């Protein structure tokens, strides 16, 4: 609408200021450049009302003002007087009063006055919307479509089409209205709003709406909040504003792995709570930026003289490797000795493993046979940032003091391993890397939950620290679906079988076949009865996971092999055991956990000699090189006087309960420090 009845009066207002002719001319040229109109106010001398008429300003030479009407004037335009011209703009609009002028059907031409008036700054600057922003209003099942006209950080102006005359009464202004804004790429805003005012036209209706919530949390309220770092120099957030198309670059006041704080001022405010930012870049220094998408989740007034506002932006989506770079930076900012998946001196790392006793003689006997393979795999893992491995080191004065790594061995599960530390007096550097790992997965699981569902680890029950730590965690969480422990019997290689099962033919009642969905359903019933923990989910032993090749494809992208096979041992139709084995060429684990064969025994009546015979057949079939064996439950070998070499306990942590685990970890560290 280019002609409207308004209540504008060019009376003196508190806070207005005089402005120069030069600034007025600059504003006219700016509006011409942007293709934006001015408003010419036509006052009726007898009936005391004003028409606001839009006109396009022409290039100004600093002496003469010329504007052209956007639409023809009313026939009785000669009955009106020009009371002023409004030049919109931020942070203040300008007004001018004109004297001698020439008014025609085309427009107005007049001398530019010697000065203008800068109106008081708006409490919230309004911004014109891009064309093509679709607006949908809905209330009590009534739905209207239209477009976004303009907006501020506190309200929006929307115009909807009225297709049925009586439907203009279907929106009740006293009730909240749901507003959705979208473009060709998707939804940009969706939320409940209040109607501040509305105006009805012949076939349209406009609404000024205010979001009901200034805080729109993206995630559930957290008891534990990741640390926010105040970096110097401040990084910036660069993005194309989805509603205006303008490029913005704002300072980031604080930054975490899940979001950031931005400070805005009224004259530049453009961040609307709930608004989606489809593409933004966290710029740390020139040429180094991290792409992601986000959402404005809160807007809070700051108690300062500039009336600033603190806005929170949550990261919605980010590439897993880009997120790794961001978290690595934040961990270094928090602790300059903390290193996350940074390049490591491989020779120094091997020296560290030997000096800390992590590689003890019997372990090295196994390692020495495949030394070249391990060296190649470690170089690939520690020099390249791969999506299947993470390593955490605590380094002081160029020396590795503590180390912990994690590898993704199952679709949703990462195994932590290689935890070792030098003696550092009272400083528990081993706990430092444990905190690094947990903090990393806390941040990463919220944005890559399909790849990080569980974190697991094996440890010897005789080892004092891991036993105390992991058992305390399980006890504290007191929920086997949040954290669980399962005991395994361990053999460095598959035992030989000596009895009748070593013959080429076995009793026909015993069968070895590929595991079916029905077998896994039965196994889950068994596991719930004997344990009730997280293992079936974490190790992809659910029926719906059978046949999935996600992890196989991830390894293949890196030129590595990890292929899982599941076989069932049956007596007739009765399921006796499930055997899990892997074709793998990775050498990512010094304990060979990426090669281990796992046997889940459901029925103790399964003869151990028969089990070993079936295992050896499978090892030959897949040409595996003397893989270690783990048996669950650990009690099975004992019942058959089958001597195991060691026992290992597997602790699994469900990332859906990471909040509770983080509280436990922080309390554990504080208690350890206070006792040191």
XYZ file of C-alpha atoms in Angstrom, residues 89-668:
580
model
C 16.892 4.911 7.989
C 18.861 3.559 10.919
C 19.441 4.385 13.644
C 17.318 7.533 13.182
C 14.828 8.567 10.529
C 15.149 12.127 9.175
C 12.322 14.565 8.492
C 12.413 17.727 6.445
C 9.959 20.556 6.006
C 9.844 22.034 2.540
C 9.007 25.577 1.521
C 8.552 26.600 -2.088
C 7.901 23.507 -4.191
C 6.466 22.274 -7.452
C 4.010 19.385 -7.281
C 2.962 17.546 -10.446
C 1.339 14.265 -11.392
C 4.878 12.870 -11.632
C 6.209 13.993 -8.260
C 7.718 16.866 -6.283
C 10.703 19.094 -6.928
C 11.900 21.593 -4.333
C 15.047 23.191 -2.893
C 16.686 21.092 -0.198
C 16.149 22.842 3.160
C 19.237 24.098 5.037
C 18.699 21.535 7.814
C 16.604 18.543 8.760
C 15.535 16.810 11.935
C 16.791 13.441 13.187
C 13.911 11.740 14.983
C 14.509 9.848 18.250
C 16.091 6.451 17.677
C 13.667 3.544 17.665
C 13.722 1.253 20.658
C 14.163 -1.542 18.130
C 15.153 -0.809 14.542
C 12.846 -2.280 11.903
C 14.331 -4.026 8.881
C 12.740 -4.587 5.511
C 12.306 -8.254 4.647
C 13.561 -10.054 1.581
C 10.970 -10.799 -1.067
C 9.864 -14.414 -0.968
C 9.699 -14.936 2.813
C 6.444 -16.862 3.161
C 4.432 -16.296 6.342
C 1.802 -18.694 7.669
C -0.519 -17.701 10.520
C -2.650 -20.281 12.299
C -5.056 -20.088 15.208
C -7.597 -22.708 16.298
C -7.255 -24.661 13.018
C -7.693 -21.535 10.858
C -4.715 -21.071 8.553
C -3.703 -18.049 6.484
C -0.792 -17.532 4.125
C 0.969 -14.302 3.298
C 4.363 -12.658 3.455
C 6.735 -11.006 5.893
C 6.856 -7.212 5.429
C 9.463 -6.135 7.986
C 10.698 -7.031 11.448
C 12.735 -5.952 14.428
C 14.442 -8.014 17.089
C 11.210 -7.794 19.112
C 8.349 -7.930 16.601
C 7.347 -8.763 13.028
C 4.914 -7.260 10.540
C 3.069 -9.840 8.444
C 0.510 -9.354 5.676
C -1.900 -12.213 4.905
C -4.326 -12.770 2.065
C -8.067 -12.834 2.814
C -9.611 -15.230 0.292
C -13.055 -15.403 1.921
C -14.486 -12.092 3.183
C -15.860 -13.558 6.406
C -12.553 -15.272 7.269
C -11.036 -11.915 8.276
C -12.793 -12.402 11.627
C -11.307 -15.852 12.273
C -8.156 -14.571 13.958
C -8.923 -13.358 17.473
C -6.402 -10.649 18.308
C -6.651 -11.295 22.051
C -5.399 -14.887 21.632
C -1.942 -16.103 20.678
C -1.202 -16.845 17.032
C 1.262 -19.384 15.656
C 3.601 -17.908 13.042
C 5.831 -19.811 10.625
C 8.307 -18.113 8.300
C 9.987 -20.054 5.510
C 11.807 -19.690 2.224
C 12.672 -22.139 -0.535
C 15.305 -23.814 1.669
C 13.080 -24.462 4.689
C 11.633 -23.053 7.905
C 13.337 -19.960 9.316
C 11.095 -19.261 12.310
C 8.206 -21.004 14.031
C 6.627 -19.977 17.303
C 3.734 -18.563 19.288
C 3.183 -14.795 19.028
C 0.970 -12.084 20.464
C -0.949 -9.637 18.273
C 0.199 -6.094 19.076
C -1.977 -4.458 16.443
C -3.644 -5.268 13.153
C -5.053 -3.435 10.157
C -7.615 -4.676 7.641
C -7.582 -3.961 3.908
C -9.958 -4.990 1.141
C -8.410 -8.389 0.461
C -5.571 -8.467 2.971
C -4.879 -8.031 6.647
C -1.635 -6.983 8.324
C -0.506 -7.934 11.825
C 2.294 -6.709 14.032
C 3.287 -9.734 16.111
C 5.629 -10.180 19.068
C 7.137 -13.571 19.977
C 5.783 -14.782 23.314
C 9.137 -16.204 24.377
C 12.475 -14.408 24.503
C 14.027 -17.737 25.553
C 13.482 -20.673 23.210
C 15.763 -23.519 24.418
C 16.916 -25.878 21.686
C 17.829 -28.681 24.091
C 16.390 -29.848 27.388
C 17.550 -27.904 30.427
C 20.938 -29.224 31.534
C 22.226 -29.690 35.036
C 25.770 -29.670 33.690
C 26.840 -26.871 31.371
C 30.025 -27.118 29.311
C 32.582 -24.441 30.011
C 32.272 -21.223 28.016
C 35.537 -19.671 26.940
C 36.155 -15.924 26.598
C 38.700 -15.849 23.796
C 41.009 -12.968 22.949
C 40.934 -11.608 20.364
C 37.218 -12.202 20.151
C 36.153 -14.473 17.294
C 33.276 -13.309 15.108
C 30.137 -14.937 13.779
C 29.583 -14.254 10.077
C 26.300 -15.140 8.393
C 23.808 -14.078 5.768
C 20.696 -12.929 7.599
C 17.883 -15.244 6.452
C 15.191 -12.524 6.544
C 17.088 -9.622 4.954
C 19.829 -11.301 2.920
C 22.403 -8.939 4.440
C 25.862 -10.162 5.421
C 26.490 -9.657 9.138
C 29.595 -10.178 11.250
C 29.132 -9.951 15.024
C 31.605 -10.389 17.878
C 31.338 -13.598 19.888
C 31.572 -12.746 23.580
C 31.790 -16.367 24.761
C 32.054 -19.688 22.973
C 31.384 -23.323 23.880
C 31.152 -26.558 21.940
C 27.375 -26.222 21.691
C 26.810 -22.507 21.172
C 27.928 -18.936 21.676
C 26.963 -15.583 23.126
C 26.535 -12.490 20.935
C 26.049 -8.923 22.135
C 23.741 -6.676 20.099
C 22.815 -3.006 20.360
C 19.374 -1.540 19.543
C 20.409 0.236 16.364
C 21.825 -3.001 14.860
C 19.552 -5.589 16.508
C 18.473 -8.265 14.010
C 18.519 -11.514 16.006
C 14.980 -12.715 16.606
C 14.555 -15.432 19.294
C 13.753 -18.753 17.628
C 15.147 -17.730 14.227
C 17.138 -20.327 12.282
C 20.514 -19.354 10.793
C 20.951 -21.932 8.001
C 24.584 -21.097 7.271
C 27.031 -19.284 9.513
C 30.787 -19.252 10.039
C 32.693 -18.997 13.303
C 35.685 -16.901 12.223
C 38.670 -17.242 14.525
C 41.306 -15.445 12.458
C 41.489 -14.395 8.824
C 41.235 -17.483 6.652
C 40.352 -19.852 9.512
C 36.645 -20.391 9.977
C 34.268 -23.162 11.010
C 30.987 -23.529 9.067
C 27.819 -24.596 10.882
C 24.117 -23.805 11.240
C 22.411 -22.442 14.332
C 19.375 -20.990 16.037
C 18.855 -17.920 18.213
C 17.725 -19.393 21.541
C 17.530 -16.418 23.885
C 17.636 -12.659 24.073
C 18.337 -11.005 27.435
C 18.743 -7.350 28.312
C 22.210 -6.439 29.582
C 22.486 -4.032 32.495
C 24.820 -1.476 30.929
C 24.686 2.139 29.775
C 24.441 1.195 26.106
C 21.207 -0.812 26.535
C 22.892 -3.817 24.950
C 21.312 -7.227 24.595
C 22.974 -10.608 25.054
C 21.822 -13.198 22.525
C 22.489 -16.908 22.685
C 22.949 -18.993 19.549
C 22.871 -22.792 19.695
C 24.772 -24.809 17.110
C 22.296 -27.079 15.313
C 24.491 -28.846 12.795
C 28.219 -29.018 12.192
C 30.501 -31.414 10.369
C 32.036 -33.845 12.851
C 35.594 -32.928 11.830
C 34.858 -29.185 12.045
C 33.389 -29.767 15.495
C 36.589 -31.570 16.443
C 38.626 -28.498 15.446
C 36.372 -26.232 17.509
C 36.507 -28.462 20.596
C 40.278 -28.801 20.250
C 40.607 -25.014 20.338
C 38.308 -24.712 23.362
C 40.146 -27.392 25.329
C 43.449 -25.624 24.692
C 41.880 -22.324 25.824
C 40.713 -23.994 29.029
C 44.021 -25.767 29.680
C 47.089 -24.970 27.605
C 48.470 -28.473 28.248
C 45.391 -30.208 26.806
C 45.674 -31.520 23.245
C 42.746 -33.076 21.370
C 43.567 -35.125 18.252
C 46.508 -32.895 17.409
C 49.545 -34.208 15.569
C 51.724 -36.269 17.886
C 55.386 -37.209 17.627
C 54.959 -40.964 17.056
C 58.417 -41.791 18.411
C 57.697 -39.794 21.580
C 54.367 -41.608 21.948
C 55.968 -45.057 21.723
C 58.605 -43.957 24.228
C 55.778 -42.833 26.525
C 53.970 -46.202 26.267
C 57.119 -48.146 27.157
C 58.241 -45.824 29.981
C 54.847 -45.791 31.687
C 54.694 -49.588 31.623
C 51.604 -49.606 29.426
C 53.374 -52.003 27.048
C 54.492 -54.741 29.418
C 56.609 -57.742 28.283
C 53.794 -60.201 27.507
C 51.852 -57.536 25.594
C 54.955 -56.674 23.594
C 55.443 -60.345 22.689
C 52.121 -60.177 20.819
C 52.782 -56.703 19.436
C 56.252 -57.514 18.089
C 54.826 -60.039 15.623
C 52.856 -57.284 13.838
C 55.045 -54.279 14.610
C 55.004 -52.814 11.091
C 51.204 -52.943 10.890
C 50.842 -51.173 14.216
C 53.325 -48.473 13.211
C 51.471 -47.762 9.956
C 48.067 -47.656 11.658
C 49.321 -45.359 14.403
C 50.806 -42.943 11.885
C 47.491 -42.804 10.016
C 45.537 -42.279 13.244
C 47.806 -39.794 15.003
C 48.873 -37.697 12.029
C 45.518 -37.584 10.208
C 42.247 -36.480 11.766
C 40.029 -39.468 10.966
C 36.337 -39.807 11.904
C 36.951 -43.150 13.646
C 39.620 -42.183 16.191
C 40.253 -39.513 18.810
C 43.279 -39.103 21.044
C 43.786 -36.920 24.081
C 47.171 -35.973 25.492
C 48.326 -33.851 28.391
C 51.686 -32.335 27.468
C 53.992 -30.274 29.626
C 57.185 -28.647 28.373
C 56.988 -30.673 25.171
C 56.698 -34.007 26.977
C 53.655 -36.311 26.900
C 52.513 -36.692 30.512
C 49.224 -38.544 29.981
C 47.389 -40.169 27.091
C 43.958 -41.602 26.336
C 42.391 -42.499 23.014
C 39.043 -43.678 21.674
C 38.169 -45.620 18.528
C 34.778 -46.136 16.950
C 34.407 -49.921 16.713
C 30.611 -50.093 16.458
C 28.027 -47.906 14.741
C 27.128 -45.975 17.890
C 29.929 -46.960 20.246
C 33.430 -45.658 20.894
C 35.932 -47.651 22.960
C 38.368 -45.754 25.144
C 41.820 -47.319 25.413
C 45.544 -46.716 25.911
C 45.050 -44.814 29.169
C 48.472 -44.166 30.661
C 50.195 -41.410 32.633
C 53.604 -40.510 34.014
C 54.029 -39.737 37.664
C 53.605 -35.984 38.159
C 53.655 -35.503 41.904
C 50.223 -34.616 43.259
C 48.944 -33.571 39.843
C 46.626 -36.343 38.616
C 47.366 -35.969 34.905
C 45.614 -39.277 34.209
C 42.365 -37.679 35.359
C 43.021 -34.676 33.122
C 42.849 -36.729 29.912
C 39.827 -38.623 31.239
C 38.086 -35.285 31.743
C 39.164 -34.203 28.237
C 37.621 -37.301 26.686
C 34.362 -37.009 28.599
C 34.040 -33.281 27.869
C 34.617 -33.984 24.173
C 31.941 -36.675 23.979
C 29.530 -34.548 26.025
C 29.677 -31.843 23.369
C 29.916 -34.145 20.367
C 27.017 -36.448 21.258
C 24.509 -33.580 21.227
C 25.340 -32.826 17.589
C 26.323 -36.269 16.251
C 24.071 -38.552 18.264
C 23.775 -41.077 15.416
C 27.521 -41.697 15.724
C 28.011 -41.311 19.474
C 25.500 -43.280 21.499
C 27.796 -45.094 23.923
C 31.342 -44.881 25.259
C 32.802 -48.152 26.485
C 36.078 -49.507 27.789
C 37.720 -52.713 29.046
C 39.847 -52.827 32.169
C 41.348 -55.433 34.474
C 39.481 -55.637 37.820
C 42.886 -55.936 39.559
C 43.937 -52.507 38.295
C 43.181 -50.234 41.205
C 42.368 -46.895 39.562
C 40.066 -47.978 36.699
C 38.297 -50.456 38.953
C 37.637 -47.795 41.576
C 36.656 -45.168 39.025
C 34.316 -47.184 36.784
C 32.638 -49.063 39.610
C 32.056 -45.790 41.441
C 30.451 -44.343 38.300
C 28.078 -47.275 37.894
C 27.191 -47.158 41.575
C 26.591 -43.400 41.477
C 24.321 -43.516 38.412
C 22.461 -46.533 39.846
C 20.800 -47.333 36.527
C 22.043 -50.201 34.374
C 20.654 -48.553 31.252
C 22.759 -45.475 32.044
C 26.018 -47.260 32.916
C 26.708 -50.960 33.260
C 29.497 -53.449 33.957
C 29.881 -56.890 32.369
C 32.647 -59.378 33.200
C 34.431 -61.358 30.439
C 36.897 -64.226 30.507
C 39.938 -63.489 28.347
C 42.260 -65.742 26.328
C 45.181 -64.358 24.324
C 44.331 -66.900 21.612
C 41.651 -69.501 20.986
C 42.455 -72.617 23.060
C 43.184 -75.922 21.339
C 40.528 -78.642 21.490
C 41.580 -82.202 22.210
C 38.522 -84.399 22.610
C 36.062 -85.888 20.129
C 35.187 -82.427 18.758
C 38.516 -82.243 16.962
C 37.275 -84.777 14.438
C 36.171 -83.440 11.068
C 32.583 -84.515 11.692
C 30.638 -83.573 14.792
C 27.323 -84.781 16.110
C 24.602 -83.735 13.602
C 22.562 -82.130 16.384
C 25.161 -79.373 16.721
C 25.038 -76.727 14.008
C 26.980 -73.563 13.193
C 25.029 -71.065 11.106
C 24.786 -67.349 10.477
C 22.928 -65.500 13.214
C 19.316 -64.555 12.485
C 17.092 -61.792 13.835
C 15.301 -64.418 15.913
C 18.624 -65.457 17.472
C 19.349 -61.862 18.503
C 15.869 -61.462 19.976
C 16.508 -64.590 22.063
C 19.967 -63.339 23.059
C 18.497 -60.040 24.267
C 16.092 -61.938 26.501
C 19.042 -63.869 27.937
C 21.132 -60.726 28.440
C 18.335 -58.859 30.205
C 18.049 -61.760 32.634
C 21.755 -62.160 33.448
C 22.825 -58.510 33.281
C 20.242 -55.942 32.181
C 22.948 -53.497 31.102
C 23.813 -51.599 27.922
C 25.901 -54.199 26.086
C 23.297 -55.460 23.605
C 22.596 -51.920 22.397
C 26.197 -50.722 22.461
C 27.623 -53.717 20.567
C 24.871 -53.642 17.909
C 23.351 -56.933 19.063
C 19.761 -55.813 18.577
C 17.731 -57.567 15.871
C 17.211 -54.326 13.939
C 20.998 -53.824 13.695
C 21.635 -57.114 11.893
C 23.102 -56.599 8.437
C 23.892 -52.901 8.840
C 27.219 -51.915 7.301
C 27.633 -48.308 8.468
C 30.855 -48.896 10.389
C 32.248 -51.095 7.596
C 31.689 -48.243 5.128
C 33.289 -45.668 7.468
C 36.470 -47.757 7.689
C 36.453 -48.431 3.935
C 36.496 -44.679 3.216
C 39.855 -44.572 5.015
C 41.232 -47.565 3.136
C 40.798 -49.788 6.220
C 38.876 -53.002 6.790
C 36.492 -53.781 9.625
C 33.864 -56.346 8.754
C 31.751 -58.065 11.401
C 30.365 -61.603 11.229
C 27.857 -63.170 13.616
C 27.404 -66.937 13.885
C 25.130 -69.007 16.097
C 25.950 -72.358 17.677
C 22.765 -74.432 17.988
C 21.774 -77.809 19.380
C 18.874 -78.652 17.153
C 16.770 -75.472 17.286
C 18.111 -74.411 20.678
C 20.442 -71.399 20.629
C 23.552 -72.199 22.678
C 25.945 -69.348 21.805
C 26.545 -66.425 19.477
C 30.040 -65.833 18.110
C 31.145 -62.369 17.001
C 34.319 -62.002 14.972
C 35.858 -59.288 12.826
C 37.934 -59.118 9.698
C 40.211 -56.197 10.474
C 43.498 -54.782 9.245
C 43.550 -51.708 11.443
C 45.990 -52.394 14.251
C 44.473 -49.450 16.126
C 44.496 -51.179 19.503
C 47.651 -52.311 21.300
C 45.477 -54.821 23.169
C 44.050 -56.018 19.821
C 40.510 -55.154 20.905
C 39.715 -54.391 17.255
C 40.513 -58.044 16.404
C 38.976 -59.797 19.400
C 36.544 -62.692 18.957
C 33.666 -62.475 21.432
C 31.593 -65.490 22.378
C 28.262 -65.016 24.163
C 27.278 -68.337 25.770
C 23.567 -68.652 26.539
C 23.601 -72.240 27.798
C 26.273 -73.741 30.057
C 25.592 -77.177 28.529
C 27.640 -76.125 25.513
C 30.851 -78.234 25.699
C 33.911 -75.945 25.688
C 35.792 -78.285 23.351
C 32.968 -78.032 20.825
C 32.954 -74.250 21.163
C 36.709 -74.076 20.535
C 36.349 -76.351 17.523
C 33.667 -74.114 16.000
C 35.766 -71.035 16.740
C 38.825 -72.495 15.028
C 36.778 -73.334 11.948
C 35.659 -69.720 11.725
C 39.198 -68.414 12.236
C 40.385 -70.557 9.316
C 37.376 -69.559 7.192
C 38.146 -65.837 7.548
C 41.962 -66.250 7.723
C 42.250 -64.448 11.050
C 45.707 -64.276 12.630
C 45.445 -65.802 16.109
C 42.847 -63.359 17.476
C 42.270 -63.046 21.231
C 39.066 -64.522 22.645
C 36.624 -63.115 25.200
C 33.731 -65.125 26.640
C 30.586 -63.790 28.298
C 29.549 -64.630 30.945
C 32.968 -64.993 32.559
C 31.618 -67.830 34.721
C 31.249 -70.200 31.745
C 34.911 -71.380 31.595
C 35.011 -71.865 35.377
C 31.994 -74.167 35.323
C 33.825 -76.421 32.875
C 37.205 -76.223 34.616
C 38.364 -74.336 31.552
C 41.212 -72.168 32.774
C 40.989 -68.557 31.641
C 44.067 -66.335 31.408
C 42.528 -63.099 32.693
C 39.245 -61.369 33.318
C 38.210 -58.044 31.843
C 35.321 -55.875 32.885
C 33.547 -53.817 30.236
C 32.045 -50.542 31.410
C 29.508 -48.977 29.047
C 28.220 -45.443 29.440
C 24.961 -44.436 27.732
C 25.339 -40.913 26.345
C 21.670 -40.180 26.999
C 22.715 -40.022 30.660
C 25.895 -37.999 30.117
C 24.586 -35.219 32.401
C 24.640 -37.509 35.436
C 28.020 -38.913 34.445
C 29.582 -35.440 34.133
C 28.431 -34.583 37.651
C 29.995 -37.793 38.924
C 33.283 -37.094 37.105
C 33.596 -33.527 38.400
C 32.874 -34.627 41.963
C 35.364 -37.503 41.614
